[in-house]
Tab-separated table of N, CA and C in Angstrom:
chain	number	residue	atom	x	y	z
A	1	UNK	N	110.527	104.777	110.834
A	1	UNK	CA	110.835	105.365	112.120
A	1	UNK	C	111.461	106.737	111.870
A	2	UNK	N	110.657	107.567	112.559
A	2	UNK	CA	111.237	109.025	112.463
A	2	UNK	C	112.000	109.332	113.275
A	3	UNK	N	113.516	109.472	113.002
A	3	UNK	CA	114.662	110.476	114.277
A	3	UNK	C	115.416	111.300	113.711
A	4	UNK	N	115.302	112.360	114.688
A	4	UNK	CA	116.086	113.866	114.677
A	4	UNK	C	117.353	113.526	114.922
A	5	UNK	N	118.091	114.181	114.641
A	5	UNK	CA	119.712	114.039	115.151
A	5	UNK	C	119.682	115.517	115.619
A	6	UNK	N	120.447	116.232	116.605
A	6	UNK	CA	120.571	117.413	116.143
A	6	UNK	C	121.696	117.671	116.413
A	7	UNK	N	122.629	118.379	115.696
A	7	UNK	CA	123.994	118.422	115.732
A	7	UNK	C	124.505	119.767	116.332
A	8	UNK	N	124.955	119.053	117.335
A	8	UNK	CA	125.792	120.196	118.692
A	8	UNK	C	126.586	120.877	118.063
A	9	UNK	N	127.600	120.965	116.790
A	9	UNK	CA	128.143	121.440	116.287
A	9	UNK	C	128.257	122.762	116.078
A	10	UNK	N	129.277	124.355	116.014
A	10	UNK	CA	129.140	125.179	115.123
A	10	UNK	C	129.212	124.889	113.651
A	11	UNK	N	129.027	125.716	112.966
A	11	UNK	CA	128.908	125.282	111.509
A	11	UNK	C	130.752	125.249	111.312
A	12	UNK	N	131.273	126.153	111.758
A	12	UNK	CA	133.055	126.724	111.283
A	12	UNK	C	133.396	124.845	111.982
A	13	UNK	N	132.833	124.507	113.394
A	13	UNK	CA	133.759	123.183	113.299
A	13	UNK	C	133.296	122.250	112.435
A	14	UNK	N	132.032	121.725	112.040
A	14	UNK	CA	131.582	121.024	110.884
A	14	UNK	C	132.563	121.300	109.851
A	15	UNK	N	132.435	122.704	109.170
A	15	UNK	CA	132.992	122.493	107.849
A	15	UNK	C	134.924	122.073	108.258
A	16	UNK	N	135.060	122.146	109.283
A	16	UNK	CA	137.049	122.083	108.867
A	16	UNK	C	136.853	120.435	108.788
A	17	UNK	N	135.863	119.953	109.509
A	17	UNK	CA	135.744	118.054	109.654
A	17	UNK	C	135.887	117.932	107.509
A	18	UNK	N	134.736	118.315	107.062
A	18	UNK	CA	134.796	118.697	105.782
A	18	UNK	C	135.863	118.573	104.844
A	19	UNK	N	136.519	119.969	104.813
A	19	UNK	CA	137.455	120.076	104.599
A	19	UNK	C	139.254	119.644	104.782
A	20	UNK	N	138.991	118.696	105.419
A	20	UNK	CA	140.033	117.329	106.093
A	20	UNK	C	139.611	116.472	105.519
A	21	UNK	N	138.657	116.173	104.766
A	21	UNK	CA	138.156	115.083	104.087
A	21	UNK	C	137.167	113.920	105.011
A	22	UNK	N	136.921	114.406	106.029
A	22	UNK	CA	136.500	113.909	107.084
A	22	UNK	C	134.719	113.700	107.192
A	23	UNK	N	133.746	113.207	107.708
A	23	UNK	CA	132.696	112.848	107.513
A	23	UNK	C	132.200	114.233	108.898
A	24	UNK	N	131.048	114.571	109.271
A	24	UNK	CA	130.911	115.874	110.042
A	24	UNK	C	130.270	114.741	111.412
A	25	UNK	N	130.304	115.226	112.397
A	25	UNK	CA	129.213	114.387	113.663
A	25	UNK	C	127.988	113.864	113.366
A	26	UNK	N	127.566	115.088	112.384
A	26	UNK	CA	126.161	114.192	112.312
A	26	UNK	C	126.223	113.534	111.195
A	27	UNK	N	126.898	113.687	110.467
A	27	UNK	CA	127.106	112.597	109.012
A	27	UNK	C	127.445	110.856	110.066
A	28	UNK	N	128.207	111.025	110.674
A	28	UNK	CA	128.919	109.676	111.272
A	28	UNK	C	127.569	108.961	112.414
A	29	UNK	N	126.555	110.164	112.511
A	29	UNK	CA	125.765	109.771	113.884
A	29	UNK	C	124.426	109.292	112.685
A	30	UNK	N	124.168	109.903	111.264
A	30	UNK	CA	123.517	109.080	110.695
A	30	UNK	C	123.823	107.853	109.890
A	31	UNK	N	124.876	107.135	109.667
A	31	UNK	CA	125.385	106.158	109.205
A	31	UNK	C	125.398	105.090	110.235
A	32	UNK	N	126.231	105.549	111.732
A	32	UNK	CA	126.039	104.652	112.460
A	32	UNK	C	124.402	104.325	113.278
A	33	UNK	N	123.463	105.156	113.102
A	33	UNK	CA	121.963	105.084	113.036
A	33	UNK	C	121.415	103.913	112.072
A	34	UNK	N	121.465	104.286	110.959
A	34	UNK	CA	121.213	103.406	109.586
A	34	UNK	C	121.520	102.046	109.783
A	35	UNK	N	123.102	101.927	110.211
A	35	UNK	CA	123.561	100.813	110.083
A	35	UNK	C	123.279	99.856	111.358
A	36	UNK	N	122.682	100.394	112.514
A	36	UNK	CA	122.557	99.284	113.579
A	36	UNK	C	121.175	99.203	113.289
A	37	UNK	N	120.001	100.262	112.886
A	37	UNK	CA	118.899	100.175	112.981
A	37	UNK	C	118.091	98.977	111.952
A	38	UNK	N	117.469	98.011	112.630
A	38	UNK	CA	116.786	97.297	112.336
A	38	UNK	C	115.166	97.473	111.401
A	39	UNK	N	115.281	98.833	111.529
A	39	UNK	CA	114.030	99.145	110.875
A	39	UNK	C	114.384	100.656	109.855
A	40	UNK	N	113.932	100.587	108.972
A	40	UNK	CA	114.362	101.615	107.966
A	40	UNK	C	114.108	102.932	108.801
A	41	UNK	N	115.331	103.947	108.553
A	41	UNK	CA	114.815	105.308	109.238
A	41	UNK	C	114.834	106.451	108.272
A	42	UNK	N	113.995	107.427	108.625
A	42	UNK	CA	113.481	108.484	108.225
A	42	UNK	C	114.078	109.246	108.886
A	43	UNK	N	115.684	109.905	108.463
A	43	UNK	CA	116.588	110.551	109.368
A	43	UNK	C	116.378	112.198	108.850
A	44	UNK	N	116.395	113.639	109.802
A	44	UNK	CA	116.096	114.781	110.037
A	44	UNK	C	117.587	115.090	110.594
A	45	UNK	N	118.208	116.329	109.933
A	45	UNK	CA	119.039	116.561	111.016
A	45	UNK	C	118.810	118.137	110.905
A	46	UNK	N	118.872	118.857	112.295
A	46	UNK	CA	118.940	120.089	112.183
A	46	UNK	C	120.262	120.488	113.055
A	47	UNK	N	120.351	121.939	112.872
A	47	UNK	CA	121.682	122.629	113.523
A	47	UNK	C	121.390	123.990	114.282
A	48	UNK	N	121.079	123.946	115.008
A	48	UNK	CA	120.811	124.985	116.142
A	48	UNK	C	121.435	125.608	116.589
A	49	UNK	N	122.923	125.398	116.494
A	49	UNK	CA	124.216	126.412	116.517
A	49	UNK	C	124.702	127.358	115.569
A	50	UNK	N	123.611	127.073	114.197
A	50	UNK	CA	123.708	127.450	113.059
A	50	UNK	C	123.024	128.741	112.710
A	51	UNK	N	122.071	128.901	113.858
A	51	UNK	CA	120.822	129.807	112.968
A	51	UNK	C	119.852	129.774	113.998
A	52	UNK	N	118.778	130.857	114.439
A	52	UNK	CA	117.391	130.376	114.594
A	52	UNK	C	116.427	129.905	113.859
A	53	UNK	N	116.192	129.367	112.381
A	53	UNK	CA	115.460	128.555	112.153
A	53	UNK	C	115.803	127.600	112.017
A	54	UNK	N	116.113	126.501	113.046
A	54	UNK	CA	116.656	125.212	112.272
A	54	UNK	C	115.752	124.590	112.523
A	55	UNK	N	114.382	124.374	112.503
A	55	UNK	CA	113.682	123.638	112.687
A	55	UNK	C	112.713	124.045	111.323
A	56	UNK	N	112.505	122.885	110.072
A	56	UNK	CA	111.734	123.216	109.109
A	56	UNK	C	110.105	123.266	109.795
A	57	UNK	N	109.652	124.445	108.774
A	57	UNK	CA	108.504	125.262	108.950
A	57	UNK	C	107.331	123.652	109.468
A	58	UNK	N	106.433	124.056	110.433
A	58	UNK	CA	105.813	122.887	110.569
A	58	UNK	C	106.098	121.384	111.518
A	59	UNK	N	107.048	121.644	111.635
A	59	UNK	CA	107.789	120.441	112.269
A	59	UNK	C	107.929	120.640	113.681
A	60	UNK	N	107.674	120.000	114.212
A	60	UNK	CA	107.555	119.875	116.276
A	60	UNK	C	108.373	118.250	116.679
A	61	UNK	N	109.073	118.279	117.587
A	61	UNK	CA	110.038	117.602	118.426
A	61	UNK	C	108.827	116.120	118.292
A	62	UNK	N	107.509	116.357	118.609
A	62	UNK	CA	106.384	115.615	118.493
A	62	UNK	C	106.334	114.141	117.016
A	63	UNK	N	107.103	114.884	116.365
A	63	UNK	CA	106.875	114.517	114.554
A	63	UNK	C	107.655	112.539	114.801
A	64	UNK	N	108.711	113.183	115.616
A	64	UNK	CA	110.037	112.254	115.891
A	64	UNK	C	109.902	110.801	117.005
A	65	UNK	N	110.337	109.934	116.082
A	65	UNK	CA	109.944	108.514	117.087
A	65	UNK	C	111.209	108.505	118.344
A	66	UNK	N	112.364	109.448	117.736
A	66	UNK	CA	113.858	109.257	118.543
A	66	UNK	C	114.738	110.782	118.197
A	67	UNK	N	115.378	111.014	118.937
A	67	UNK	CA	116.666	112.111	119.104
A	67	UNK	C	117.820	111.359	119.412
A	68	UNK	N	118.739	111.879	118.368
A	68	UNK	CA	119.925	111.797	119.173
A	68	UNK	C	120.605	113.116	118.881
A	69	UNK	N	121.562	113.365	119.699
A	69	UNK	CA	122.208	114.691	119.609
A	69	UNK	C	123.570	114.629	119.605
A	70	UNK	N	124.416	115.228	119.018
A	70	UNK	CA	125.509	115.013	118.602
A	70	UNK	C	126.439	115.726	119.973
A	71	UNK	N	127.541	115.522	119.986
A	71	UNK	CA	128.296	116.442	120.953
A	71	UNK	C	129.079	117.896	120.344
A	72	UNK	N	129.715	117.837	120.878
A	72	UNK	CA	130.377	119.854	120.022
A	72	UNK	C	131.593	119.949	120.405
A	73	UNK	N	132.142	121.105	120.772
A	73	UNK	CA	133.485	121.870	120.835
A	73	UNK	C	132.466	122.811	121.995
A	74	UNK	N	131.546	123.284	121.847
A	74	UNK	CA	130.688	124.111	123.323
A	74	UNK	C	130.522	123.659	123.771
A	75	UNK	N	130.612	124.584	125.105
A	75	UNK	CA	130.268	124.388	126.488
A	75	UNK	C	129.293	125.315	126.882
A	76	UNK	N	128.222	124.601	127.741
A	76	UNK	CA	127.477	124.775	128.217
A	76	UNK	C	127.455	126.470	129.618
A	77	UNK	N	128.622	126.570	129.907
A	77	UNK	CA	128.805	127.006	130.812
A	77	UNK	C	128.878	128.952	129.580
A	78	UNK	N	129.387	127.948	128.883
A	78	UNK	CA	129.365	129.754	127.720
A	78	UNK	C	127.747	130.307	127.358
A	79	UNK	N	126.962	130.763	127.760
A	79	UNK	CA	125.518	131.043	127.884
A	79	UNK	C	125.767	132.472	126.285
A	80	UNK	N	126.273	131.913	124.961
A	80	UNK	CA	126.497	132.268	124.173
A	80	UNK	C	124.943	131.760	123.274
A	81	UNK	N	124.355	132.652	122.296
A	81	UNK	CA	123.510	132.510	121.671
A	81	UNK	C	123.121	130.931	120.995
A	82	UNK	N	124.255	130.701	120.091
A	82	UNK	CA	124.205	129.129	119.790
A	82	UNK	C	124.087	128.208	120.989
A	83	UNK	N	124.748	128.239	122.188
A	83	UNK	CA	124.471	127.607	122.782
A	83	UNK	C	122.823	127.529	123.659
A	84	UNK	N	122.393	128.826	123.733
A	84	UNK	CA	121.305	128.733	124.303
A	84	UNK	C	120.245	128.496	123.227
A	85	UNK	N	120.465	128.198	121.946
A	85	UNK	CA	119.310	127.410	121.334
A	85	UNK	C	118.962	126.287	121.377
A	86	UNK	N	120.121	125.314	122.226
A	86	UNK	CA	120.167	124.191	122.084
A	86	UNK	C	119.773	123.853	123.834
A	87	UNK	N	119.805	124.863	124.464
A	87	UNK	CA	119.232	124.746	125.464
A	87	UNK	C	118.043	124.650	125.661
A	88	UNK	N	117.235	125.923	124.964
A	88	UNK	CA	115.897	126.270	124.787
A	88	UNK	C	115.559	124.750	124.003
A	89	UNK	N	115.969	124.226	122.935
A	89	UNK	CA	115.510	122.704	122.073
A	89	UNK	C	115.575	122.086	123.191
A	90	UNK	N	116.378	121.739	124.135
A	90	UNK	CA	116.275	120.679	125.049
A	90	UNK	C	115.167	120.695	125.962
């Protein structure tokens, strides 16, 4: 089973999770994936707050049996670049 995660995250709040010794959103959103899922998964995560390419070359929303998406520290209402990639993905 193929699922995307994609992590709402900036990269600066990921890494302080990191650096606390702490596991990141989407680290915790693929473990708790793994661990309820009944069928082996084929987990993808990209970061769209990160960059405009976060989607590897080739790859379409299409590829994926499931999404889940992580939550953030943004808001929606901030029509800031990272955020509108994750708009445009949605």
């Amino acid at each position: 089973v193929n699922i995307l995660i994609v992590d709402g995250n900036e990269k600066v709040s990921s890494e302080k999770y990191t650096e606390l010794g702490m596991l990141t959103q989407y680290e915790v959103y693929q473990e708790v994936l793994e661990k309820i899922s009944a069928y082996e998964l084929n987990i993808s995560i990209v970061h769209p707050t990160w960059g405009d390419d976060f989607l590897p070359p080739g790859t379409n929303l299409e590829d994926f049996d499931g999404i889940a998406w992580t939550g953030s520290v943004l808001n929606i209402y901030d029509l800031r670049p990272d955020v509108q990639r994750q708009i445009d993905l949605a």
